[in-house]
PDB file of C-alpha atoms in Angstrom:
ATOM      1  CA  MET A 233      23.144  -0.053 -10.251  1.00 58.00           C
ATOM      2  CA  SER A 234      21.858   1.975  -7.312  1.00 80.00           C
ATOM      3  CA  LEU A 235      21.212   0.279  -3.998  1.00 91.00           C
ATOM      4  CA  PRO A 236      18.128   0.928  -1.876  1.00 97.00           C
ATOM      5  CA  ASN A 237      18.484   3.918   0.439  1.00 97.00           C
ATOM      6  CA  TYR A 238      16.896   5.616   3.452  1.00 98.00           C
ATOM      7  CA  GLN A 239      15.284   8.526   1.565  1.00 97.00           C
ATOM      8  CA  LEU A 240      11.663   7.409   1.980  1.00 98.00           C
ATOM      9  CA  GLU A 241      12.250   6.906   5.683  1.00 98.00           C
ATOM     10  CA  GLU A 242      13.955  10.302   6.040  1.00 98.00           C
ATOM     11  CA  PHE A 243      11.005  11.972   4.305  1.00 98.00           C
ATOM     12  CA  LEU A 244       8.653  10.358   6.845  1.00 98.00           C
ATOM     13  CA  ARG A 245      10.902  11.181   9.804  1.00 98.00           C
ATOM     14  CA  GLU A 246      10.800  14.853   8.773  1.00 98.00           C
ATOM     15  CA  ARG A 247       7.022  14.593   9.111  1.00 98.00           C
ATOM     16  CA  GLY A 248       7.202  13.293  12.662  1.00 98.00           C
ATOM     17  CA  TYR A 249       7.192   9.523  12.231  1.00 98.00           C
ATOM     18  CA  THR A 250       9.911   7.781  14.228  1.00 97.00           C
ATOM     19  CA  ARG A 251       9.152   4.042  14.059  1.00 98.00           C
ATOM     20  CA  ILE A 252       9.002   3.272  10.345  1.00 98.00           C
ATOM     21  CA  ALA A 253       8.721  -0.409   9.455  1.00 98.00           C
ATOM     22  CA  GLY A 254       9.639  -1.892   6.111  1.00 98.00           C
ATOM     23  CA  VAL A 255       7.434  -4.875   5.254  1.00 98.00           C
ATOM     24  CA  ASP A 256       7.951  -7.560   2.608  1.00 98.00           C
ATOM     25  CA  GLU A 257       6.850 -11.105   1.891  1.00 98.00           C
ATOM     26  CA  VAL A 258       8.513 -14.040   0.199  1.00 98.00           C
ATOM     27  CA  GLY A 259       7.158 -17.274  -1.191  1.00 97.00           C
ATOM     28  CA  ARG A 260       4.238 -16.367  -3.430  1.00 97.00           C
ATOM     29  CA  GLY A 261       5.629 -18.361  -6.367  1.00 96.00           C
ATOM     30  CA  PRO A 262       6.534 -21.776  -4.889  1.00 98.00           C
ATOM     31  CA  LEU A 263       4.359 -24.859  -5.252  1.00 98.00           C
ATOM     32  CA  ALA A 264       4.941 -25.904  -1.643  1.00 98.00           C
ATOM     33  CA  GLY A 265       5.405 -24.435   1.808  1.00 98.00           C
ATOM     34  CA  PRO A 266       4.066 -21.366   3.612  1.00 98.00           C
ATOM     35  CA  VAL A 267       4.270 -17.746   2.530  1.00 98.00           C
ATOM     36  CA  MET A 268       6.451 -15.697   4.879  1.00 98.00           C
ATOM     37  CA  ALA A 269       6.595 -12.007   5.752  1.00 98.00           C
ATOM     38  CA  ALA A 270       8.896  -9.829   7.821  1.00 98.00           C
ATOM     39  CA  ALA A 271       8.615  -6.341   9.296  1.00 98.00           C
ATOM     40  CA  VAL A 272      11.792  -4.459  10.182  1.00 98.00           C
ATOM     41  CA  ILE A 273      12.369  -1.124  11.927  1.00 98.00           C
ATOM     42  CA  LEU A 274      15.924   0.056  11.308  1.00 98.00           C
ATOM     43  CA  ASP A 275      17.928   2.232  13.665  1.00 97.00           C
ATOM     44  CA  PRO A 276      18.857   5.198  11.411  1.00 97.00           C
ATOM     45  CA  SER A 277      22.195   5.497  13.227  1.00 97.00           C
ATOM     46  CA  ASP A 278      23.094   1.835  12.677  1.00 97.00           C
ATOM     47  CA  ILE A 279      22.024   0.613   9.221  1.00 97.00           C
ATOM     48  CA  PRO A 280      24.060  -2.353   7.914  1.00 97.00           C
ATOM     49  CA  ASP A 281      25.923  -1.741   4.675  1.00 96.00           C
ATOM     50  CA  GLY A 282      24.863  -3.642   1.564  1.00 95.00           C
ATOM     51  CA  LEU A 283      21.149  -4.084   2.207  1.00 97.00           C
ATOM     52  CA  ASN A 284      19.416  -4.999  -1.041  1.00 96.00           C
ATOM     53  CA  ASP A 285      16.616  -7.047  -2.539  1.00 94.00           C
ATOM     54  CA  SER A 286      17.227 -10.540  -1.127  1.00 95.00           C
ATOM     55  CA  LYS A 287      17.092 -12.046  -4.631  1.00 93.00           C
ATOM     56  CA  LYS A 288      20.156  -9.999  -5.608  1.00 95.00           C
ATOM     57  CA  LEU A 289      22.310 -11.255  -2.736  1.00 96.00           C
ATOM     58  CA  SER A 290      24.205 -14.502  -2.282  1.00 95.00           C
ATOM     59  CA  GLU A 291      23.125 -16.848   0.476  1.00 94.00           C
ATOM     60  CA  LYS A 292      26.345 -16.072   2.339  1.00 97.00           C
ATOM     61  CA  ARG A 293      25.650 -12.325   2.184  1.00 97.00           C
ATOM     62  CA  ARG A 294      22.011 -12.767   3.231  1.00 97.00           C
ATOM     63  CA  THR A 295      23.132 -14.844   6.212  1.00 97.00           C
ATOM     64  CA  ALA A 296      25.606 -12.179   7.317  1.00 98.00           C
ATOM     65  CA  LEU A 297      23.090  -9.349   6.882  1.00 98.00           C
ATOM     66  CA  GLU A 298      20.382 -11.225   8.768  1.00 98.00           C
ATOM     67  CA  ALA A 299      22.725 -11.637  11.734  1.00 98.00           C
ATOM     68  CA  LEU A 300      23.493  -7.912  11.688  1.00 98.00           C
ATOM     69  CA  LEU A 301      19.804  -7.002  11.437  1.00 98.00           C
ATOM     70  CA  LEU A 302      18.840  -9.220  14.361  1.00 97.00           C
ATOM     71  CA  ASP A 303      21.503  -7.415  16.380  1.00 97.00           C
ATOM     72  CA  CYS A 304      20.774  -3.791  15.431  1.00 97.00           C
ATOM     73  CA  ALA A 305      17.140  -3.591  14.259  1.00 98.00           C
ATOM     74  CA  GLN A 306      13.683  -4.492  15.497  1.00 98.00           C
ATOM     75  CA  VAL A 307      12.576  -7.559  13.545  1.00 98.00           C
ATOM     76  CA  ALA A 308       9.408  -9.657  13.397  1.00 98.00           C
ATOM     77  CA  VAL A 309       8.548 -12.582  11.129  1.00 98.00           C
ATOM     78  CA  ALA A 310       5.251 -14.376  10.496  1.00 98.00           C
ATOM     79  CA  GLU A 311       3.747 -16.783   8.009  1.00 98.00           C
ATOM     80  CA  ALA A 312       0.501 -17.922   6.472  1.00 98.00           C
ATOM     81  CA  SER A 313       0.139 -21.670   6.116  1.00 98.00           C
ATOM     82  CA  VAL A 314      -0.528 -23.789   3.044  1.00 98.00           C
ATOM     83  CA  GLU A 315      -4.042 -24.328   4.437  1.00 98.00           C
ATOM     84  CA  GLU A 316      -4.600 -20.562   4.567  1.00 98.00           C
ATOM     85  CA  ILE A 317      -3.223 -20.141   1.044  1.00 98.00           C
ATOM     86  CA  GLU A 318      -5.718 -22.761  -0.135  1.00 96.00           C
ATOM     87  CA  PHE A 319      -8.663 -21.385   1.855  1.00 97.00           C
ATOM     88  CA  HIS A 320      -8.167 -17.790   0.708  1.00 96.00           C
ATOM     89  CA  ASN A 321      -5.694 -17.247  -2.125  1.00 96.00           C
ATOM     90  CA  ILE A 322      -1.984 -16.527  -2.285  1.00 97.00           C
ATOM     91  CA  LEU A 323      -2.311 -12.723  -2.295  1.00 97.00           C
ATOM     92  CA  PHE A 324      -4.669 -12.693   0.692  1.00 97.00           C
ATOM     93  CA  ALA A 325      -2.401 -15.144   2.530  1.00 98.00           C
ATOM     94  CA  ALA A 326       0.677 -13.017   1.802  1.00 98.00           C
ATOM     95  CA  HIS A 327      -1.114  -9.980   3.212  1.00 98.00           C
ATOM     96  CA  LEU A 328      -2.180 -12.029   6.246  1.00 98.00           C
ATOM     97  CA  ALA A 329       1.469 -12.911   6.899  1.00 98.00           C
ATOM     98  CA  MET A 330       2.380  -9.213   6.567  1.00 98.00           C
ATOM     99  CA  GLU A 331      -0.311  -8.208   9.056  1.00 98.00           C
ATOM    100  CA  ARG A 332       0.917 -10.813  11.538  1.00 98.00           C
ATOM    101  CA  ALA A 333       4.546  -9.692  11.234  1.00 98.00           C
ATOM    102  CA  ILE A 334       3.543  -6.057  11.788  1.00 98.00           C
ATOM    103  CA  ALA A 335       1.411  -7.016  14.805  1.00 98.00           C
ATOM    104  CA  ALA A 336       4.407  -8.847  16.314  1.00 98.00           C
ATOM    105  CA  LEU A 337       6.517  -5.671  16.468  1.00 98.00           C
ATOM    106  CA  ASP A 338       6.551  -4.377  20.044  1.00 95.00           C
ATOM    107  CA  PRO A 339       6.546  -1.457  20.482  1.00 95.00           C
ATOM    108  CA  ALA A 340       4.397  -0.964  17.429  1.00 97.00           C
ATOM    109  CA  PRO A 341       5.489   1.011  14.357  1.00 98.00           C
ATOM    110  CA  ASP A 342       3.885   4.361  13.564  1.00 97.00           C
ATOM    111  CA  PHE A 343       4.264   4.080   9.764  1.00 98.00           C
ATOM    112  CA  LEU A 344       4.568   1.202   7.315  1.00 98.00           C
ATOM    113  CA  LEU A 345       6.393   0.971   3.991  1.00 98.00           C
ATOM    114  CA  ILE A 346       4.838  -2.017   2.219  1.00 98.00           C
ATOM    115  CA  ASP A 347       6.507  -3.691  -0.744  1.00 98.00           C
ATOM    116  CA  GLY A 348       4.209  -3.841  -3.767  1.00 96.00           C
ATOM    117  CA  ASN A 349       1.274  -1.817  -5.022  1.00 97.00           C
ATOM    118  CA  LEU A 350      -1.308  -2.836  -2.411  1.00 96.00           C
ATOM    119  CA  ILE A 351      -1.815  -2.236   1.304  1.00 96.00           C
ATOM    120  CA  PRO A 352      -3.248  -5.215   3.219  1.00 96.00           C
ATOM    121  CA  LYS A 353      -6.866  -4.474   4.077  1.00 94.00           C
ATOM    122  CA  GLY A 354      -6.526  -5.431   7.732  1.00 91.00           C
ATOM    123  CA  LEU A 355      -4.041  -2.663   8.563  1.00 95.00           C
ATOM    124  CA  THR A 356      -5.044   0.359  10.604  1.00 93.00           C
ATOM    125  CA  LEU A 357      -1.644   2.081  10.769  1.00 97.00           C
ATOM    126  CA  PRO A 358      -0.594   4.742   8.252  1.00 98.00           C
ATOM    127  CA  ALA A 359       1.033   2.958   5.328  1.00 98.00           C
ATOM    128  CA  GLN A 360       2.451   3.533   1.868  1.00 98.00           C
ATOM    129  CA  PRO A 361       2.829   0.875  -0.834  1.00 98.00           C
ATOM    130  CA  VAL A 362       6.200   1.010  -2.604  1.00 98.00           C
ATOM    131  CA  ILE A 363       6.473  -0.701  -5.984  1.00 97.00           C
ATOM    132  CA  LYS A 364       9.791  -2.591  -6.184  1.00 96.00           C
ATOM    133  CA  GLY A 365      10.278  -1.443  -2.610  1.00 97.00           C
ATOM    134  CA  ASP A 366      13.074  -3.898  -1.881  1.00 95.00           C
ATOM    135  CA  THR A 367      15.212  -2.061  -4.457  1.00 96.00           C
ATOM    136  CA  ARG A 368      14.269   1.406  -3.153  1.00 97.00           C
ATOM    137  CA  SER A 369      13.971   1.285   0.642  1.00 98.00           C
ATOM    138  CA  VAL A 370      16.595  -0.233   2.945  1.00 98.00           C
ATOM    139  CA  SER A 371      13.852  -1.030   5.473  1.00 98.00           C
ATOM    140  CA  ILE A 372      11.926  -3.089   2.907  1.00 98.00           C
ATOM    141  CA  ALA A 373      15.171  -4.664   1.656  1.00 98.00           C
ATOM    142  CA  ALA A 374      15.938  -5.683   5.238  1.00 98.00           C
ATOM    143  CA  ALA A 375      12.480  -7.262   5.542  1.00 98.00           C
ATOM    144  CA  SER A 376      13.002  -9.144   2.278  1.00 98.00           C
ATOM    145  CA  ILE A 377      16.263 -10.622   3.577  1.00 98.00           C
ATOM    146  CA  VAL A 378      14.828 -11.700   6.923  1.00 98.00           C
ATOM    147  CA  ALA A 379      11.676 -13.186   5.345  1.00 98.00           C
ATOM    148  CA  LYS A 380      13.680 -15.143   2.778  1.00 98.00           C
ATOM    149  CA  MET A 381      16.121 -16.505   5.353  1.00 98.00           C
ATOM    150  CA  HIS A 382      13.270 -17.705   7.560  1.00 98.00           C
ATOM    151  CA  ARG A 383      11.368 -19.300   4.695  1.00 98.00           C
ATOM    152  CA  ASP A 384      14.481 -20.994   3.337  1.00 98.00           C
ATOM    153  CA  ARG A 385      15.069 -22.585   6.744  1.00 98.00           C
ATOM    154  CA  VAL A 386      11.464 -23.817   6.876  1.00 98.00           C
ATOM    155  CA  MET A 387      11.860 -25.449   3.451  1.00 98.00           C
ATOM    156  CA  VAL A 388      15.174 -27.069   4.430  1.00 98.00           C
ATOM    157  CA  ASP A 389      13.425 -28.518   7.513  1.00 98.00           C
ATOM    158  CA  LEU A 390      10.515 -29.804   5.397  1.00 98.00           C
ATOM    159  CA  ALA A 391      13.034 -31.353   3.002  1.00 98.00           C
ATOM    160  CA  GLN A 392      14.103 -33.700   5.809  1.00 97.00           C
ATOM    161  CA  GLN A 393      10.609 -35.211   5.735  1.00 96.00           C
ATOM    162  CA  HIS A 394      10.327 -35.238   1.935  1.00 97.00           C
ATOM    163  CA  PRO A 395      13.853 -35.309   0.453  1.00 97.00           C
ATOM    164  CA  GLU A 396      12.727 -36.452  -3.011  1.00 97.00           C
ATOM    165  CA  TYR A 397      11.429 -33.002  -4.007  1.00 97.00           C
ATOM    166  CA  GLY A 398      14.730 -31.151  -3.582  1.00 97.00           C
ATOM    167  CA  TRP A 399      13.293 -28.454  -1.322  1.00 98.00           C
ATOM    168  CA  ALA A 400      16.650 -27.869   0.373  1.00 97.00           C
ATOM    169  CA  ARG A 401      17.825 -26.629  -3.037  1.00 97.00           C
ATOM    170  CA  ASN A 402      14.709 -25.261  -4.767  1.00 97.00           C
ATOM    171  CA  LYS A 403      12.824 -24.026  -1.660  1.00 97.00           C
ATOM    172  CA  GLY A 404       9.554 -25.243  -3.179  1.00 97.00           C
ATOM    173  CA  TYR A 405       9.852 -23.285  -6.422  1.00 97.00           C
ATOM    174  CA  PRO A 406       8.821 -25.138  -9.616  1.00 96.00           C
ATOM    175  CA  THR A 407      12.247 -26.248 -10.820  1.00 96.00           C
ATOM    176  CA  LEU A 408      12.506 -29.210 -13.166  1.00 96.00           C
ATOM    177  CA  GLU A 409      13.669 -31.395 -10.271  1.00 95.00           C
ATOM    178  CA  HIS A 410      10.641 -30.424  -8.201  1.00 96.00           C
ATOM    179  CA  ARG A 411       8.150 -30.818 -11.043  1.00 95.00           C
ATOM    180  CA  MET A 412       9.523 -34.251 -12.005  1.00 95.00           C
ATOM    181  CA  ALA A 413       9.263 -35.475  -8.400  1.00 96.00           C
ATOM    182  CA  LEU A 414       5.741 -34.080  -8.208  1.00 95.00           C
ATOM    183  CA  GLN A 415       4.820 -35.930 -11.424  1.00 93.00           C
ATOM    184  CA  ASN A 416       6.362 -39.199 -10.230  1.00 94.00           C
ATOM    185  CA  LEU A 417       5.418 -39.169  -6.554  1.00 95.00           C
ATOM    186  CA  GLY A 418       2.391 -36.888  -6.356  1.00 93.00           C
ATOM    187  CA  PRO A 419       1.881 -34.017  -3.896  1.00 95.00           C
ATOM    188  CA  THR A 420       2.654 -33.950  -0.184  1.00 96.00           C
ATOM    189  CA  PRO A 421       0.512 -32.233   2.470  1.00 96.00           C
ATOM    190  CA  HIS A 422       2.852 -29.247   2.062  1.00 98.00           C
ATOM    191  CA  HIS A 423       1.977 -28.712  -1.605  1.00 97.00           C
ATOM    192  CA  ARG A 424      -0.418 -25.963  -2.655  1.00 97.00           C
ATOM    193  CA  ARG A 425      -3.160 -27.892  -4.378  1.00 95.00           C
ATOM    194  CA  SER A 426      -4.775 -24.819  -5.912  1.00 94.00           C
ATOM    195  CA  PHE A 427      -1.583 -24.031  -7.849  1.00 95.00           C
ATOM    196  CA  LYS A 428      -1.915 -25.177 -11.446  1.00 92.00           C
ATOM    197  CA  PRO A 429       1.016 -27.646 -11.704  1.00 90.00           C
ATOM    198  CA  VAL A 430      -0.118 -29.420  -8.508  1.00 94.00           C
ATOM    199  CA  HIS A 431      -3.809 -29.252  -9.419  1.00 92.00           C
ATOM    200  CA  ASN A 432      -3.133 -30.711 -12.854  1.00 89.00           C
ATOM    201  CA  ILE A 433      -1.311 -33.708 -11.376  1.00 85.00           C
ATOM    202  CA  LEU A 434      -4.093 -34.350  -8.864  1.00 82.00           C
ATOM    203  CA  TYR A 435      -6.838 -34.215 -11.461  1.00 81.00           C
ATOM    204  CA  GLN A 436      -5.155 -35.508 -14.605  1.00 70.00           C
ATOM    205  CA  GLY A 437      -6.782 -38.119 -16.768  1.00 46.00           C
TER     206      GLY A 437
END
């Protein structure tokens, strides 16, 4: 299995771009909690070994890579809240989180590699969508790791307030444990009421 590489970034650097940010989001599938995005500009002379799609790495490896990235790369993280997910929709909210993460990079990037097949509408910088980008570009893989680590910590913190839902373990995803607690206890303010499993419990019978 091939790991993501720096080829897309090298192609752009040959065309004069020097501050290329990989951008990814995490948390579109959970029933609870915010959606999180990260933007990362790697130093081409100091890229940590083993960067990959965060879902393919152990928690221990993600933790180690995040520490390296915070030390050697330019990193920004942002979120869109449950309220924003409900007011807009999950895709719009994910793009909003991406836009906020990009805006938090200072100095600003001059090109964006965006995971997925869409470019957020609010962006004005040159950008390229990259399908399965976290398996192709190390910059996007780095963003996926940082975004996941931040979101996981948010869900562990929220689990202190609502331990019955198992968020420290399931991070808000619809595991059996989470769905059973939702059925028995009902939703919290951190649940996404527009998501079908939550909506169905609220409006059943």
